[in-house]
Amino acid sequence: MKLVRYGAKGKEKPGLIDKEGKLRDLSGVIADITNDQLSSAALKKLAKIKTSTLPLVKGKPRFGVPIAKMGKFLAIGLNYSDHAAEAGMPIPKEPIMFYKADTSLTGPNDNVMLPKGSKKSDWEVELGIVIGKKARYVSKKDALKHVAGYCVVNDVSEREYQIERGGTWDKGKGCDTFGPVGPWLVTTDEIKDPQKLDMWLDLNGKRFQTGNTKTMIFDAATIISYVSEFTTLMPGDIITTGTPPGVGMGVKPKPRFLKAGDVMTLGIDGLGQQTQKVVPFKK
């Protein structure tokens, strides 16, 4: 299934995308797409619904974050060897973990706002893993059994804050609007192998990132198992898993960072597409 939340900010309704790509309203079945709806039992129940009986949604409404109350927003850095090379950093021996603030979460096509005084904001198309079952010290073998589904994430990053301001990466990753998620949460029955997904990002119509999840240094199962050693993963948590090469920081001979008016378009096979316009800081 492709589960969505659609409508104005703060007033989103649950929905799903049918086999013909049409948006159907789920509000007559569930109140919202909450953490409780991510269990295997709840997803199986939703999967049994005859989609043709659900009301069609007219027009092209806004999509929000596909989970009503997302939990922890975790991330893995430098998880593609060629991206590590373009960043001038060694390939990590263990996954690099950091957090993105929950206040960075935004809909997949909402504007991305530059932080006040930002000079080095950058883009990163990434595969997001949505947890559906509590995971604590899980084995790599069992890790994917704890996944509800997958989604597209743009791990927008302010490189000056991240790299040059000392401390952890978090300060360059958690700015408002720096976490577009969606458009859909695609359940695992549609994504048999998360390590065979093409991914891409265009800036103003020009291709900058082209990659495939098969080149991840640490695959999805390894990441879930590793992260569960350090924090208990709960339904509704999301882990964004790193980006392939082609970020603005790596552009030669001179880096290309985001500026107001830029448009990012990005997607992953089977998981949909996002488009964000970059806007200046505003209180």
Coordinates of N, CA, C and O in Angstrom, one line a residue, residues 141-283:
K141 N 19.5 -10.3 11.0 CA 18.6 -11.3 10.3 C 17.2 -10.9 10.5 O 16.3 -11.0 9.6
D142 N 16.8 -10.4 11.7 CA 15.4 -10.1 12.0 C 15.0 -8.6 11.8 O 13.9 -8.2 12.0
A143 N 16.0 -7.8 11.5 CA 15.8 -6.4 11.5 C 14.7 -5.9 10.6 O 13.8 -5.1 11.0
L144 N 14.6 -6.4 9.4 CA 13.6 -5.9 8.5 C 12.1 -6.3 8.9 O 11.2 -5.7 8.3
K145 N 12.0 -7.2 9.8 CA 10.7 -7.6 10.3 C 10.1 -6.5 11.2 O 8.9 -6.5 11.5
H146 N 10.9 -5.5 11.5 CA 10.5 -4.4 12.3 C 10.1 -3.1 11.5 O 9.8 -2.1 12.1
V147 N 10.1 -3.3 10.2 CA 9.8 -2.2 9.3 C 8.4 -2.2 8.8 O 7.9 -3.2 8.4
A148 N 7.8 -1.0 8.9 CA 6.4 -0.8 8.4 C 6.4 -0.5 6.9 O 5.6 -0.9 6.1
G149 N 7.4 0.3 6.5 CA 7.5 0.7 5.1 C 8.7 1.7 4.9 O 9.5 1.9 5.8
Y150 N 8.7 2.3 3.7 CA 9.8 3.1 3.3 C 9.2 4.4 2.6 O 8.1 4.5 2.2
C151 N 10.1 5.4 2.6 CA 9.7 6.7 2.0 C 10.9 7.5 1.5 O 12.0 7.1 1.8
V152 N 10.6 8.5 0.8 CA 11.6 9.5 0.3 C 11.9 10.5 1.4 O 10.9 11.0 2.0
V153 N 13.1 10.8 1.6 CA 13.5 11.9 2.6 C 14.5 12.8 1.8 O 15.4 12.3 1.2
N154 N 14.4 14.1 2.0 CA 15.4 15.1 1.6 C 16.1 15.5 2.8 O 15.5 16.3 3.6
D155 N 17.3 15.0 3.1 CA 18.0 15.4 4.3 C 18.7 16.7 4.0 O 19.9 16.8 3.9
V156 N 18.0 17.8 4.0 CA 18.5 19.1 3.7 C 19.5 19.5 4.9 O 19.2 19.2 6.1
S157 N 20.6 20.1 4.5 CA 21.7 20.2 5.5 C 22.4 21.6 5.3 O 22.7 22.0 4.1
E158 N 22.7 22.3 6.4 CA 23.5 23.5 6.3 C 24.9 23.1 6.7 O 25.2 22.8 7.8
R159 N 25.8 23.1 5.6 CA 27.1 22.6 5.8 C 28.0 23.4 6.8 O 28.9 22.9 7.5
E160 N 27.9 24.7 6.8 CA 28.6 25.5 7.7 C 28.3 25.2 9.1 O 29.2 24.9 10.0
Y161 N 27.0 25.0 9.4 CA 26.6 24.7 10.8 C 27.0 23.2 11.1 O 27.5 23.0 12.2
Q162 N 26.9 22.4 10.1 CA 27.2 20.9 10.3 C 28.7 20.7 10.6 O 29.1 19.9 11.4
I163 N 29.6 21.4 9.8 CA 31.0 21.0 9.7 C 31.9 22.0 10.4 O 32.9 21.7 11.0
E164 N 31.5 23.3 10.2 CA 32.5 24.4 10.7 C 32.2 25.0 12.0 O 33.0 25.8 12.5
R165 N 31.0 24.6 12.6 CA 30.6 25.3 13.8 C 30.9 24.5 15.1 O 30.5 24.8 16.2
G166 N 31.6 23.4 14.9 CA 32.0 22.6 16.1 C 30.8 21.7 16.6 O 29.7 21.9 16.2
G167 N 31.2 20.7 17.5 CA 30.2 19.9 18.0 C 29.6 18.8 17.1 O 30.3 18.4 16.1
T168 N 28.4 18.5 17.2 CA 27.8 17.4 16.4 C 27.2 17.9 15.1 O 27.1 19.1 14.9
W169 N 26.9 17.0 14.2 CA 26.2 17.4 13.0 C 24.8 17.9 13.1 O 24.3 18.5 12.2
D170 N 24.2 17.6 14.3 CA 22.8 17.9 14.4 C 22.4 19.3 14.1 O 21.3 19.6 13.6
K171 N 23.3 20.2 14.5 CA 22.9 21.7 14.3 C 22.8 22.1 12.9 O 22.1 23.1 12.6
G172 N 23.4 21.3 11.9 CA 23.2 21.6 10.5 C 22.1 20.8 9.9 O 21.9 21.0 8.7
K173 N 21.5 20.0 10.6 CA 20.5 19.0 10.1 C 19.1 19.3 10.5 O 18.1 18.8 9.9
G174 N 18.9 20.0 11.6 CA 17.6 20.1 12.2 C 16.9 21.4 12.1 O 15.9 21.7 12.8
C175 N 17.3 22.2 11.1 CA 16.6 23.5 10.9 C 15.2 23.3 10.4 O 14.9 22.3 9.8
D176 N 14.4 24.3 10.7 CA 13.0 24.2 10.3 C 12.9 23.9 8.8 O 13.6 24.6 8.0
T177 N 12.0 23.0 8.4 CA 11.7 22.6 7.0 C 12.8 21.8 6.4 O 12.8 21.4 5.2
F178 N 13.9 21.4 7.2 CA 15.0 20.6 6.6 C 14.7 19.1 6.6 O 15.7 18.3 6.3
G179 N 13.5 18.7 6.8 CA 13.2 17.3 6.7 C 11.9 16.9 5.9 O 11.0 16.3 6.5
P180 N 11.9 17.2 4.6 CA 10.7 16.8 3.8 C 10.6 15.3 3.8 O 11.6 14.6 3.5
V181 N 9.4 14.7 4.0 CA 9.2 13.3 4.1 C 8.0 13.0 3.2 O 6.9 13.6 3.4
G182 N 8.0 11.9 2.4 CA 6.9 11.5 1.6 C 7.2 11.5 0.2 O 8.4 11.6 -0.2
P183 N 6.2 11.5 -0.7 CA 4.8 11.7 -0.4 C 4.0 10.6 0.2 O 3.0 10.8 0.8
W184 N 4.6 9.4 0.1 CA 3.9 8.2 0.6 C 4.7 7.5 1.6 O 5.9 7.5 1.6
L185 N 4.0 6.7 2.4 CA 4.7 5.6 3.2 C 4.3 4.3 2.4 O 3.1 4.0 2.3
V186 N 5.3 3.7 1.8 CA 5.1 2.5 1.0 C 5.4 1.3 1.8 O 6.5 1.1 2.3
T187 N 4.4 0.4 2.0 CA 4.5 -0.7 2.9 C 5.5 -1.8 2.3 O 5.7 -1.8 1.1
T188 N 6.0 -2.6 3.1 CA 7.1 -3.5 2.7 C 6.6 -4.6 1.7 O 7.5 -5.1 1.0
D189 N 5.3 -4.8 1.6 CA 4.9 -5.8 0.6 C 5.1 -5.3 -0.8 O 5.2 -6.1 -1.8
E190 N 5.3 -4.0 -1.0 CA 5.6 -3.4 -2.3 C 7.1 -3.2 -2.6 O 7.5 -3.0 -3.7
I191 N 7.8 -3.2 -1.5 CA 9.3 -3.0 -1.6 C 10.0 -4.3 -1.1 O 10.3 -4.4 0.1
K192 N 10.2 -5.2 -2.0 CA 10.7 -6.5 -1.6 C 12.2 -6.4 -1.2 O 12.6 -7.2 -0.3
D193 N 12.9 -5.6 -1.8 CA 14.3 -5.4 -1.5 C 14.7 -3.9 -1.5 O 14.8 -3.3 -2.5
P194 N 14.9 -3.4 -0.3 CA 15.2 -2.0 -0.2 C 16.6 -1.6 -0.7 O 17.0 -0.4 -0.8
Q195 N 17.4 -2.6 -1.1 CA 18.7 -2.4 -1.6 C 18.8 -2.4 -3.1 O 19.9 -2.6 -3.7
K196 N 17.7 -2.3 -3.8 CA 17.7 -2.3 -5.3 C 16.8 -1.1 -5.8 O 16.0 -1.3 -6.7
L197 N 17.0 0.1 -5.2 CA 16.1 1.2 -5.6 C 17.0 2.3 -6.2 O 17.9 2.9 -5.5
D198 N 16.6 2.7 -7.4 CA 17.3 3.9 -8.0 C 16.8 5.2 -7.4 O 15.6 5.3 -6.9
M199 N 17.6 6.2 -7.3 CA 17.3 7.4 -6.6 C 18.0 8.6 -7.4 O 19.0 8.4 -8.0
W200 N 17.4 9.8 -7.3 CA 17.9 10.9 -8.1 C 17.4 12.2 -7.5 O 16.5 12.2 -6.7
L201 N 18.1 13.3 -7.9 CA 17.7 14.6 -7.5 C 18.1 15.6 -8.6 O 19.3 15.6 -9.1
D202 N 17.2 16.5 -8.9 CA 17.4 17.6 -9.9 C 17.3 18.9 -9.1 O 16.5 19.1 -8.3
L203 N 18.2 19.8 -9.5 CA 18.1 21.2 -9.1 C 17.8 22.1 -10.3 O 18.6 22.1 -11.2
N204 N 16.7 22.8 -10.2 CA 16.3 23.6 -11.3 C 16.3 22.9 -12.7 O 16.7 23.4 -13.7
G205 N 15.9 21.6 -12.6 CA 15.8 20.8 -13.9 C 17.1 20.2 -14.3 O 17.1 19.4 -15.3
K206 N 18.2 20.4 -13.6 CA 19.5 19.8 -13.9 C 19.8 18.6 -13.0 O 19.7 18.8 -11.7
R207 N 20.1 17.5 -13.5 CA 20.4 16.3 -12.7 C 21.7 16.5 -11.9 O 22.8 16.7 -12.5
F208 N 21.7 16.3 -10.6 CA 22.8 16.4 -9.7 C 23.1 15.1 -9.1 O 24.3 14.7 -8.9
Q209 N 22.1 14.4 -8.6 CA 22.3 13.1 -7.9 C 21.7 12.0 -8.7 O 20.6 12.0 -9.1
T210 N 22.5 10.9 -8.9 CA 22.0 9.7 -9.4 C 22.6 8.6 -8.6 O 23.9 8.5 -8.5
G211 N 21.8 7.7 -8.1 CA 22.4 6.6 -7.3 C 21.4 5.4 -7.2 O 20.4 5.4 -7.8
N212 N 21.9 4.4 -6.4 CA 21.1 3.3 -6.1 C 21.4 2.8 -4.7 O 22.6 2.8 -4.3
T213 N 20.4 2.3 -4.0 CA 20.6 1.9 -2.6 C 21.5 0.7 -2.5 O 22.0 0.4 -1.4
K214 N 21.8 0.0 -3.6 CA 22.7 -1.1 -3.6 C 24.1 -0.7 -3.2 O 24.9 -1.6 -2.8
T215 N 24.5 0.6 -3.4 CA 25.8 1.0 -3.1 C 26.0 1.6 -1.7 O 27.0 2.1 -1.3
M216 N 24.9 1.4 -0.8 CA 25.0 1.8 0.5 C 26.2 1.0 1.2 O 26.3 -0.2 1.0
I217 N 26.9 1.7 2.1 CA 28.0 1.0 2.8 C 27.3 0.0 3.8 O 27.7 -1.1 4.0
F218 N 26.4 0.5 4.6 CA 25.6 -0.2 5.6 C 24.2 -0.3 5.1 O 23.5 0.7 4.9
D219 N 23.7 -1.6 4.8 CA 22.4 -1.7 4.3 C 21.3 -1.5 5.4 O 21.6 -1.3 6.5
A220 N 20.0 -1.5 4.9 CA 18.9 -1.2 5.8 C 18.9 -2.1 7.1 O 18.7 -1.6 8.2
A221 N 19.1 -3.4 6.9 CA 19.1 -4.3 8.0 C 20.2 -4.1 9.0 O 20.0 -4.1 10.2
T222 N 21.4 -3.8 8.4 CA 22.5 -3.5 9.3 C 22.2 -2.2 10.1 O 22.5 -2.1 11.3
I223 N 21.7 -1.2 9.5 CA 21.4 0.1 10.1 C 20.4 -0.1 11.3 O 20.6 0.4 12.4
I224 N 19.3 -0.8 11.0 CA 18.3 -1.0 12.1 C 18.9 -1.8 13.3 O 18.7 -1.4 14.4
S225 N 19.7 -2.8 13.0 CA 20.3 -3.6 14.0 C 21.3 -2.8 14.8 O 21.2 -2.8 16.1
Y226 N 22.1 -2.0 14.1 CA 23.1 -1.2 14.8 C 22.4 -0.1 15.7 O 22.8 0.1 16.9
V227 N 21.5 0.6 15.1 CA 20.8 1.7 15.8 C 20.1 1.2 17.1 O 20.1 1.8 18.1
S228 N 19.5 0.0 17.0 CA 18.8 -0.6 18.1 C 19.7 -1.0 19.3 O 19.1 -1.3 20.4
E229 N 21.0 -0.9 19.1 CA 21.9 -1.1 20.2 C 21.9 0.1 21.1 O 22.2 0.0 22.3
F230 N 21.7 1.2 20.5 CA 21.9 2.5 21.2 C 20.6 3.2 21.6 O 20.7 4.1 22.5
T231 N 19.6 2.9 21.0 CA 18.3 3.5 21.3 C 17.2 2.6 20.9 O 17.3 1.9 19.8
T232 N 16.2 2.4 21.7 CA 15.0 1.6 21.3 C 14.2 2.2 20.3 O 13.8 3.4 20.4
L233 N 14.0 1.5 19.2 CA 13.2 2.0 18.0 C 11.8 1.7 18.3 O 11.4 0.6 18.6
M234 N 10.9 2.7 18.0 CA 9.5 2.5 18.3 C 8.7 2.8 17.0 O 9.2 3.4 16.1
P235 N 7.5 2.2 16.9 CA 6.6 2.5 15.8 C 6.5 4.0 15.5 O 6.2 4.8 16.4
G236 N 6.7 4.4 14.3 CA 6.6 5.8 13.9 C 8.0 6.5 13.9 O 8.1 7.6 13.3
D237 N 9.0 5.8 14.4 CA 10.4 6.4 14.2 C 10.8 6.2 12.8 O 10.4 5.3 12.1
I238 N 11.6 7.1 12.3 CA 12.1 7.1 10.9 C 13.7 7.2 11.0 O 14.2 7.9 11.8
I239 N 14.3 6.4 10.1 CA 15.7 6.4 10.0 C 16.0 6.8 8.5 O 15.6 6.0 7.6
T240 N 16.7 7.9 8.3 CA 17.0 8.2 6.9 C 18.5 7.8 6.7 O 19.3 8.0 7.6
T241 N 18.8 7.2 5.6 CA 19.9 6.2 5.5 C 21.2 6.7 4.7 O 22.0 5.9 4.4
G242 N 21.3 8.0 4.4 CA 22.4 8.5 3.7 C 22.1 8.8 2.2 O 21.1 8.3 1.7
T243 N 23.1 9.5 1.6 CA 22.8 10.0 0.3 C 23.9 9.6 -0.7 O 25.1 9.5 -0.3
P244 N 23.6 9.4 -2.0 CA 24.7 9.1 -3.0 C 25.4 10.4 -3.3 O 25.0 11.5 -2.9
P245 N 26.4 10.3 -4.2 CA 27.1 11.5 -4.6 C 26.3 12.5 -5.4 O 25.2 12.2 -5.9
G246 N 26.8 13.7 -5.5 CA 26.1 14.7 -6.2 C 25.6 15.9 -5.4 O 24.8 16.7 -5.9
V247 N 25.9 15.9 -4.1 CA 25.5 17.1 -3.3 C 26.2 18.3 -3.7 O 27.3 18.3 -4.3
G248 N 25.6 19.5 -3.3 CA 26.2 20.8 -3.7 C 27.6 21.0 -3.2 O 28.4 21.6 -3.8
M249 N 27.9 20.5 -2.0 CA 29.2 20.6 -1.4 C 30.3 20.0 -2.2 O 31.4 20.4 -2.2
G250 N 29.9 19.0 -3.0 CA 30.9 18.3 -3.8 C 31.0 18.8 -5.2 O 31.9 18.2 -6.0
V251 N 30.3 19.8 -5.6 CA 30.4 20.3 -7.0 C 31.8 20.9 -7.2 O 32.3 21.7 -6.4
K252 N 32.4 20.6 -8.4 CA 33.7 21.1 -8.7 C 33.6 22.1 -9.9 O 32.7 21.9 -10.8
P253 N 34.4 23.1 -10.0 CA 35.5 23.5 -9.1 C 35.0 24.2 -7.9 O 35.8 24.5 -6.9
K254 N 33.7 24.6 -7.9 CA 33.2 25.5 -6.8 C 31.9 24.9 -6.3 O 31.0 24.6 -7.1
P255 N 31.7 24.7 -5.0 CA 30.5 24.1 -4.4 C 29.3 25.0 -4.9 O 29.4 26.2 -5.1
R256 N 28.1 24.3 -5.0 CA 26.9 25.0 -5.4 C 25.9 24.8 -4.3 O 25.4 23.7 -4.1
F257 N 25.6 25.8 -3.5 CA 24.7 25.7 -2.4 C 23.3 26.4 -2.8 O 23.2 27.1 -3.7
L258 N 22.3 26.0 -2.0 CA 21.0 26.5 -2.3 C 20.8 28.0 -2.1 O 21.4 28.5 -1.2
K259 N 20.0 28.5 -2.9 CA 19.6 30.0 -2.8 C 18.1 30.1 -3.0 O 17.5 29.2 -3.6
A260 N 17.5 31.2 -2.5 CA 16.1 31.4 -2.7 C 15.7 31.4 -4.2 O 16.4 32.0 -5.0
G261 N 14.6 30.7 -4.5 CA 14.2 30.6 -5.8 C 14.5 29.3 -6.5 O 13.9 28.9 -7.5
D262 N 15.5 28.5 -5.9 CA 15.9 27.2 -6.4 C 14.7 26.2 -6.2 O 13.9 26.4 -5.3
V263 N 14.7 25.2 -7.1 CA 13.6 24.2 -7.0 C 14.3 22.8 -7.0 O 15.1 22.5 -7.9
M264 N 14.1 22.1 -6.0 CA 14.6 20.7 -5.9 C 13.5 19.7 -6.2 O 12.4 19.8 -5.7
T265 N 13.8 18.8 -7.1 CA 12.9 17.7 -7.4 C 13.7 16.4 -7.2 O 14.8 16.2 -7.8
L266 N 13.1 15.4 -6.5 CA 13.9 14.2 -6.1 C 12.9 13.1 -6.0 O 11.7 13.2 -5.8
G267 N 13.4 11.8 -6.2 CA 12.6 10.7 -6.1 C 13.4 9.4 -5.9 O 14.6 9.3 -6.1
I268 N 12.6 8.3 -5.6 CA 13.2 7.0 -5.4 C 12.2 6.0 -6.1 O 11.0 6.2 -5.9
D269 N 12.7 5.1 -6.8 CA 11.8 4.1 -7.5 C 10.8 3.5 -6.6 O 11.2 3.0 -5.5
G270 N 9.5 3.5 -6.9 CA 8.5 2.9 -6.1 C 8.0 3.7 -4.9 O 7.0 3.4 -4.3
L271 N 8.8 4.8 -4.6 CA 8.4 5.6 -3.4 C 7.9 7.0 -3.7 O 7.6 7.7 -2.7
G272 N 7.9 7.4 -4.9 CA 7.3 8.7 -5.3 C 8.3 9.8 -5.4 O 9.6 9.5 -5.4
Q273 N 7.8 11.0 -5.6 CA 8.6 12.1 -5.9 C 8.3 13.3 -5.1 O 7.1 13.5 -4.7
Q274 N 9.3 14.1 -4.8 CA 9.1 15.4 -4.0 C 9.5 16.5 -4.9 O 10.4 16.4 -5.7
T275 N 8.9 17.7 -4.6 CA 9.4 19.0 -5.2 C 9.3 20.1 -4.2 O 8.2 20.3 -3.6
Q276 N 10.4 20.8 -3.9 CA 10.4 21.9 -3.0 C 11.0 23.1 -3.6 O 12.1 23.1 -4.3
K277 N 10.4 24.2 -3.3 CA 11.0 25.5 -3.7 C 11.7 26.1 -2.5 O 11.2 26.0 -1.3
V278 N 12.9 26.6 -2.7 CA 13.7 27.2 -1.6 C 13.3 28.7 -1.5 O 13.2 29.4 -2.4
V279 N 13.0 29.0 -0.2 CA 12.5 30.4 0.1 C 13.4 31.0 1.1 O 14.1 30.3 1.9
P280 N 13.5 32.3 1.2 CA 14.4 33.0 2.2 C 13.8 32.8 3.6 O 12.6 32.5 3.8
F281 N 14.7 33.1 4.6 CA 14.2 33.0 6.0 C 13.1 34.0 6.3 O 13.1 35.1 5.8
K282 N 12.2 33.6 7.1 CA 11.1 34.4 7.5 C 10.7 34.0 8.9 O 10.5 32.8 9.1
K283 N 10.5 34.9 9.8 CA 10.1 34.5 11.2 C 8.6 34.0 11.1 O 7.8 34.5 10.4

